[in-house]
Amino acid sequence: MKRLLAESGDLSPAILWDIVNGAQMLNEAGDIALNAMLRKAGMEPSSTTNPTEFCSAAKYLDDGTNEDRPSAVVFMANLHRFADDIGLVQALWNLRDVFKVNGRTIVGLVPSITLPAELSQDVLVLDEALPDDKILAGIAREIFLSAQMPEPEQPALERIIDATLGLAAFPAEQAMAMCMTRKGMNIDDLWARKRGLIAQTEGLSVVSDPTTFDDIGGVQNAKTFLRRVMNSSEPPRCIVFIDEGEKAFAGSSVGGGDSSGVSQNFLGTLLTTMQEEKYRGVIKVGFPGSAKSMLAKSMGATAGVPTIQFDLAGMKSSLVGSSEANLRRALATVKAVSQGRAYFVMTCNGISTLPPELKRRFRDAIFFFDIPDRSEKGVIWALYLRKYEGKIADVTLPDDTHWTGSEIATCVDNAARFGISLVESATYIVPAFDSMGQAAATRLREEASGRYISASYPGPYRNETSQPAAGLAASSGRRMAFEE
């Protein structure tokens, strides 16, 4: 703070207040103004730790009548911690008319704040954006200079920037400094620290799964479309993954049942942000275990960009204002990480309850993930059996009617772990399709038919062409042969 004031050349008396140190001068003019205020108010320096008493005495600060000293500026650290203190609220309100006539100013330094009604119309809120790539590049160069090492080449500098986008300036600087080695910046360690710091933001985490599209069988149409998104003229720099969106936004519609208003506010904030930032996205709806989440999580690894899991339930707290602050902080992090090029991917087991305006924000496509057909299942079986090749004695395939890729993976995994055949492993599996019931499965397919894009083949999903074939059970008794 002192350095910034010195660089700006501002002669205004500057004072910094915090709950531990009380009022402290930030420049020479601030020292004179603070001592004069204490004399006029009859206060000892130690008593300024009380925010209400300090703000009550602040009316005695320089008001600009002294030509050598312009009006004073007071910086109050972590003011949000006292926003519900009625005494402090009143003291600040009392300063409003006193300060406005001569430009004296109180600046609250806060990560986020919900202003009380008494002050909400009188306070200008300035939102400081997280550092962009140019600022982070400058920080990186300073770190290398301090370490007496040559400035990194542009490709290396870009990797450093990618590994710190989304962090505030101070933690980014700390992370870089701690990841410096004699050979240069350790990018893997930098990413690990970034994942940890992002995870400290309520509701956010960085997906570290190395799975790519090549590890997923079937759903070829969805993979083709998403590859085109990632190879487009403006490829995303960050994937935002919202899992089970129908639960995340439960109660957000009018009359939806959330009496606190948190879900409705979440919906409004997300809709506004996606509209203003022009974020694009897709919705994946279909049967549980049909590779919706797996495809979403693997998108970042396939494109070489971070995937941030967006847990809306984890952002909610008992206070509406606190919940909104968590969401806004999370969205600010997403914007910084992506530099405005985030791509949203939401999965749902059913979207009939989702608000229409939310569906419109995911304007690229809504994909329907059905039970994989015979050719897709062949690919999925081959992928997982190749993973455990030589560890399963009997690879005769079981009856996989109504099975999704998840159930195939479970069957193969259990067979390898337990040392049993695939057919015996299958006796421990009940397909999710059967668990949800034929009526519910039929409703889901009928809802999707003609309305959503098929994840498996080009064009809209058609219910009549995606019903499990009567001969599916014929797979039972076949042995899987591996083919390159």
Coordinates of C-alpha atoms in Angstrom, one line a residue, residues 217-219 285-292 368-378 380-381 399-408 430-438 441-442 444-445 448 454-457 461-463 465-469 472:
G217 CA -16.1 -46.0 -26.0
G218 CA -19.2 -45.0 -27.9
V219 CA -21.0 -41.6 -27.9
V285 CA -28.9 -35.7 -20.4
G286 CA -29.5 -39.5 -20.3
F287 CA -29.3 -42.7 -18.3
P288 CA -27.0 -42.9 -15.3
G289 CA -23.6 -44.4 -16.2
S290 CA -23.9 -43.5 -19.9
A291 CA -20.6 -41.6 -20.0
K292 CA -22.0 -38.1 -19.5
F368 CA -29.1 -37.4 -25.2
F369 CA -27.0 -40.4 -24.0
D370 CA -28.9 -43.6 -24.5
I371 CA -28.0 -47.2 -23.6
P372 CA -25.1 -48.0 -25.9
D373 CA -25.9 -50.2 -28.9
R374 CA -24.2 -53.4 -29.8
S375 CA -21.4 -51.8 -31.8
E376 CA -20.7 -49.3 -29.0
K377 CA -20.7 -52.0 -26.4
G378 CA -18.1 -53.9 -28.3
I380 CA -16.4 -50.4 -24.5
W381 CA -15.8 -54.0 -23.7
D399 CA -25.7 -60.9 -20.9
D400 CA -25.3 -57.1 -21.0
T401 CA -28.9 -56.2 -21.9
H402 CA -29.6 -52.6 -20.7
W403 CA -26.0 -52.2 -19.6
T404 CA -24.3 -48.8 -19.8
G405 CA -20.5 -48.3 -20.1
S406 CA -20.3 -47.8 -16.4
E407 CA -21.7 -51.2 -15.7
I408 CA -19.3 -52.8 -18.2
V430 CA -28.2 -54.7 -11.7
P431 CA -28.4 -52.2 -14.5
A432 CA -29.5 -48.7 -13.6
F433 CA -32.0 -48.9 -16.5
D434 CA -33.7 -51.8 -14.6
S435 CA -33.5 -50.0 -11.3
M436 CA -35.3 -46.9 -12.5
G437 CA -38.0 -49.0 -14.1
Q438 CA -39.3 -49.4 -17.7
A441 CA -36.9 -45.1 -18.9
T442 CA -39.6 -44.8 -21.5
L444 CA -36.9 -40.2 -20.5
R445 CA -36.6 -41.5 -24.1
A448 CA -35.6 -36.7 -25.7
S454 CA -28.1 -38.0 -30.2
A455 CA -24.7 -38.5 -28.5
S456 CA -24.1 -41.7 -30.6
Y457 CA -25.1 -40.8 -34.2
Y461 CA -32.2 -38.6 -31.2
R462 CA -35.1 -40.9 -32.3
N463 CA -36.6 -43.2 -29.8
T465 CA -34.1 -46.3 -33.6
S466 CA -32.5 -46.5 -30.1
Q467 CA -34.5 -49.2 -28.4
P468 CA -32.3 -52.2 -27.3
A469 CA -32.5 -54.8 -30.0
L472 CA -28.9 -58.1 -27.5

